[in-house]
Coordinates of C-alpha atoms in Angstrom, one line a residue:
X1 CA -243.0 166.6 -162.1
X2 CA -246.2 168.5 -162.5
X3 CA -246.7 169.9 -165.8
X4 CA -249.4 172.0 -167.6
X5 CA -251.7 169.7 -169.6
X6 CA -253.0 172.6 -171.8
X7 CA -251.9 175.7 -172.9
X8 CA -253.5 178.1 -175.2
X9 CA -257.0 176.2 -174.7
X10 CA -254.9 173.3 -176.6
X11 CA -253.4 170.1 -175.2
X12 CA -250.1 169.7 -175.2
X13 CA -248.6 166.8 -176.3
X14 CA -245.2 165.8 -174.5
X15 CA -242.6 163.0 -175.7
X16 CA -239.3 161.7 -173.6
X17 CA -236.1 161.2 -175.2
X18 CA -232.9 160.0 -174.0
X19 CA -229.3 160.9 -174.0
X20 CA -226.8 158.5 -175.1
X21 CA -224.8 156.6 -172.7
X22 CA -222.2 154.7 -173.8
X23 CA -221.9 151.4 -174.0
X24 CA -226.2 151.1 -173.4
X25 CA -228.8 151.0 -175.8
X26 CA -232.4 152.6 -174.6
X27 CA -236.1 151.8 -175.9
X28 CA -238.7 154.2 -175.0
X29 CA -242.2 153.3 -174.6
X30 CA -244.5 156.1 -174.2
X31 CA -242.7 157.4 -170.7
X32 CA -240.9 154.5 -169.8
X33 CA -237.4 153.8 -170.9
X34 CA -235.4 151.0 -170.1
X35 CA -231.9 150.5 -170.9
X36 CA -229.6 147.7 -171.5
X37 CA -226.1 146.8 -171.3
X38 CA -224.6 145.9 -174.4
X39 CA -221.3 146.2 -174.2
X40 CA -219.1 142.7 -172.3
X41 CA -216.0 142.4 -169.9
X42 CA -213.0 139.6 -169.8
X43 CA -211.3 138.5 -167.2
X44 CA -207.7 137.4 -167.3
X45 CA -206.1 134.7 -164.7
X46 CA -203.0 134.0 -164.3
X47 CA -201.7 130.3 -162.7
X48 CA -198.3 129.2 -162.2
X49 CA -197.6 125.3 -161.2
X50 CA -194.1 123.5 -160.2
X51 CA -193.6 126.7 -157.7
X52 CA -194.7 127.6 -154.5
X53 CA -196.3 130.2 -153.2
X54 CA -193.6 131.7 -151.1
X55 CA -191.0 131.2 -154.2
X56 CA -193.3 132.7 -156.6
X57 CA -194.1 135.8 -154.1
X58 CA -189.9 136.3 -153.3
X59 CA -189.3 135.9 -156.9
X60 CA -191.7 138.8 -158.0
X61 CA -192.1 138.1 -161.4
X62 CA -195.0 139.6 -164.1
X63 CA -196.1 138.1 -167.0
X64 CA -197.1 140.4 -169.7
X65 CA -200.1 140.1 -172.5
X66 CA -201.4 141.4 -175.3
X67 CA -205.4 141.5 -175.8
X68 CA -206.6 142.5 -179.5
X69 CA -209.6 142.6 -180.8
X70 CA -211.3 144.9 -183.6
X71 CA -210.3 148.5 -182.9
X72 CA -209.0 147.3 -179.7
X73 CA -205.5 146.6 -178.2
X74 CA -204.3 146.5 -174.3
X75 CA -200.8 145.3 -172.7
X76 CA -201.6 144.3 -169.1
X77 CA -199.1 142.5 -166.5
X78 CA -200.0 139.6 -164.3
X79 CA -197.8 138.2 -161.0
X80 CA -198.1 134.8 -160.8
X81 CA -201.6 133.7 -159.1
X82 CA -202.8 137.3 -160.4
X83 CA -206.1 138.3 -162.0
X84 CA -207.6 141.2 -163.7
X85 CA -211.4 142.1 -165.6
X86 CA -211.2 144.5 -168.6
X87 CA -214.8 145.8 -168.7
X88 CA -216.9 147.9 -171.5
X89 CA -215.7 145.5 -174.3
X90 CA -217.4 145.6 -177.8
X91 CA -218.9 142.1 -178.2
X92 CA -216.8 139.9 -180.6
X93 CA -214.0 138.0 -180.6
X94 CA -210.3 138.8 -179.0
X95 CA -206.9 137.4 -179.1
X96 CA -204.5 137.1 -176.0
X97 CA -201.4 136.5 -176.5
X98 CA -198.5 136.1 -173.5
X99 CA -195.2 136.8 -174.2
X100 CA -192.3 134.7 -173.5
X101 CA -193.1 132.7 -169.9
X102 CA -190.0 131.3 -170.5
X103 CA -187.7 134.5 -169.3
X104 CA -190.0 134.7 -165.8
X105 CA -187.8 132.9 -163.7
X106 CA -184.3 133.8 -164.9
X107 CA -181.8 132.7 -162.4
X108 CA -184.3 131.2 -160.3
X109 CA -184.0 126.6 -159.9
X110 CA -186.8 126.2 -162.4
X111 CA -187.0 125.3 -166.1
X112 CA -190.2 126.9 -168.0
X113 CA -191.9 123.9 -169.5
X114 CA -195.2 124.9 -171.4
X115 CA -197.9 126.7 -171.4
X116 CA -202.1 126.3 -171.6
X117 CA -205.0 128.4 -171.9
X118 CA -208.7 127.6 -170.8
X119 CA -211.9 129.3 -171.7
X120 CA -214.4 129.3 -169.6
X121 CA -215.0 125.1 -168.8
X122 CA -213.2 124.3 -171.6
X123 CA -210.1 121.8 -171.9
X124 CA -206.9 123.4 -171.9
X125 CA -204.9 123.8 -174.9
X126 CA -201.2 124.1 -175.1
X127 CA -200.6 127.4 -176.6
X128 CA -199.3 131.1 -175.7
X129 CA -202.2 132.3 -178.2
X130 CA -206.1 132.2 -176.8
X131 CA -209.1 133.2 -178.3
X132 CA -212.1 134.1 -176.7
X133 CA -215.5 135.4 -177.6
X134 CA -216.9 138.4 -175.8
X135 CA -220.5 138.8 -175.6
X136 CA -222.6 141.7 -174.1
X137 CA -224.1 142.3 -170.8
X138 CA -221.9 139.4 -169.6
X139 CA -218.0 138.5 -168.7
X140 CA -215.9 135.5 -170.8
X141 CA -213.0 134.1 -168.4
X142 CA -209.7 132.2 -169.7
X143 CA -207.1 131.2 -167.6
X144 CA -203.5 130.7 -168.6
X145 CA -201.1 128.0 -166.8
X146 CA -197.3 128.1 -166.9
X147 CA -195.8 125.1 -166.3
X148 CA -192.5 125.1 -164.5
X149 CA -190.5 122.1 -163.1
X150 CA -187.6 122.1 -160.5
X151 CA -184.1 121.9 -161.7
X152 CA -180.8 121.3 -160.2
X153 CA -177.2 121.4 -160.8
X154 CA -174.6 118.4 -160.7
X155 CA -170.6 119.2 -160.1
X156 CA -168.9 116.0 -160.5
X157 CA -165.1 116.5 -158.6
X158 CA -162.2 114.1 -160.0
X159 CA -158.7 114.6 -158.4
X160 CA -155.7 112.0 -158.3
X161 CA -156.3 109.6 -155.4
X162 CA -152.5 110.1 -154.0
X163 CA -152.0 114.1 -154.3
X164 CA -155.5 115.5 -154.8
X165 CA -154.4 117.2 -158.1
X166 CA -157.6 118.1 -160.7
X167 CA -157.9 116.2 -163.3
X168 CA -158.5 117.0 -166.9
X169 CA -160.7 115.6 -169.5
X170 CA -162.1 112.4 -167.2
X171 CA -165.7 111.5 -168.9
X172 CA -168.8 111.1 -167.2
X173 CA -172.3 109.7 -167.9
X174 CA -175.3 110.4 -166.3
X175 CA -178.3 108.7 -166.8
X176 CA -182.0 109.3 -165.8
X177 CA -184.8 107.4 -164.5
X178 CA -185.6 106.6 -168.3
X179 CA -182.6 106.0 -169.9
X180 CA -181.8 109.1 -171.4
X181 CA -178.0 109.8 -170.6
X182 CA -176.1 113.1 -170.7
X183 CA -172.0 113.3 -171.1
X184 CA -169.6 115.4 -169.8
X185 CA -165.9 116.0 -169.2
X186 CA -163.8 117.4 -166.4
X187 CA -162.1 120.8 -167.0
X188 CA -159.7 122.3 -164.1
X189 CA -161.3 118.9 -162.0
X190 CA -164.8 119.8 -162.7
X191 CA -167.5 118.1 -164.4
X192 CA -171.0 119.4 -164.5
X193 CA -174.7 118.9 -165.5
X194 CA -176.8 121.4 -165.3
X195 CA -180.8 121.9 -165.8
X196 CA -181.5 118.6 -164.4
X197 CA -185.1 117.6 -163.3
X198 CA -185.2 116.4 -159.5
X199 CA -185.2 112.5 -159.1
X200 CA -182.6 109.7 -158.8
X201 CA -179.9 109.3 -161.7
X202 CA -176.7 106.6 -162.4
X203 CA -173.3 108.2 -162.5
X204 CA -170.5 106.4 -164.1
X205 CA -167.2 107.1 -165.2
X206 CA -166.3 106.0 -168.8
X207 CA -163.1 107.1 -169.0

C-alpha cells in the first residue's frame, strides 16, 4: 500500500491496530503483528473390548458423555470404536463423565463389566469420571474402555425316565472353573442359569 508520507508540509505518523479474533491474542511491533492461538481442543475416543467388530457394528449402539468445564458444558455420542475433537476450548481443566455403559448392549450375549479412562500416556483408571487438563494452542486426548465379556444361558431339562413327564422342583448345582457354584430348581421341567461367562463348568444334581 502506498501512502502519503507528508501532508500539510508535516509528516505523518501512522500506527496499526488489530481487530480481535476470537480465541487469538495479537502483539504489534511497529507494523508487524503476529498472533497466537490461545485457546486448546480435546479429543474423545471411544474403545470397546470383549466384542467384535462386526457385533459392535450390527449392534449400533452410542455411548453418551458429558464434558464440563468452567462456563462450559457439551453432551456428545460415541459408537463404539468412535472418536471426536472439540476445538476452541478455554485452557483449564474439564470433567467427562459417561453415562451408564452398562445399558449399551441390552439384549445383546454380553455382560458390561467396567470401565477405564486414559489421558494422554497415562495408566488407565477404573472410573466413568475423567479429568483432563486443556492447555492452549494444543490438543489433550483420553480414551475410555468398556469392558464387556461374553455370556451365555444354561436350560437344564429334567423329565421322568419312563413317560417324559416335567419335573418340578429337581435342584441343580453348577459350578465354575473356580469353585464358585450357582443353584437352581426346575419349574414346569426347566432349570436355568443365566449370565454365565464362557468356559467349562460341573453340573450336578443334588436333589
Amino acid at each position: 500500500i502506498d501512502l502519503d508520507k507528508y501532508a500539510n508540509g508535516k509528516e505523518i505518523v501512522y500506527s496499526v491496530t488489530e481487530d480481535a479474533v476470537d480465541g487469538y491474542s495479537g502483539i504489534v511491533t511497529g507494523f508487524d503483528i503476529t498472533n497466537s492461538y490461545k485457546l486448546g481442543s480435546l479429543t474423545v475416543e471411544k474403545e470397546v473390548t470383549g466384542v467384535s467388530e462386526r457385533e459392535v457394528t450390527a449392534a449400533g449402539v452410542m455411548f453418551t458423555f458429558t464434558i464440563t468445564g468452567e462456563d462450559y458444558e457439551q453432551v456428545i455420542a460415541l459408537p463404539a470404536s468412535g472418536t471426536t475433537k472439540l476445538v476452541g476450548l478455554q485452557p483449564g481443566k474439564y470433567t467427562i463423565k459417561e453415562s451408564d455403559p452398562s445399558k449399551a448392549y441390552t439384549d445383546q450375549h454380553y455382560k458390561y463389566n467396567g470401565t477405564s479412562y486414559q489421558v494422554g500416556e497415562e495408566e488407565a483408571v477404573q472410573e466413568l469420571t475423567g479429568e483432563v487438563i486443556v492447555s492452549k494452542n494444543s490438543t489433550a486426548k483420553v480414551i475410555f474402555t468398556n469392558n464387556y465379556e461374553p455370556i451365555g444361558n444354561l436350560k437344564v431339562l429334567k423329565v421322568d425316565s419312563k413317560d417324559g413327564t416335567e419335573l418340578d422342583g429337581a435342584e441343580f448345582t453348577l459350578t465354575d472353573k473356580d469353585g464358585k457354584v450357582r443353584t437352581a430348581k426346575s419349574e414346569d421341567g426347566v432349570a436355568e442359569f443365566d449370565e454365565l461367562q464362557y468356559g467349562a463348568y460341573t453340573l450336578e444334581e443334588t436333589i
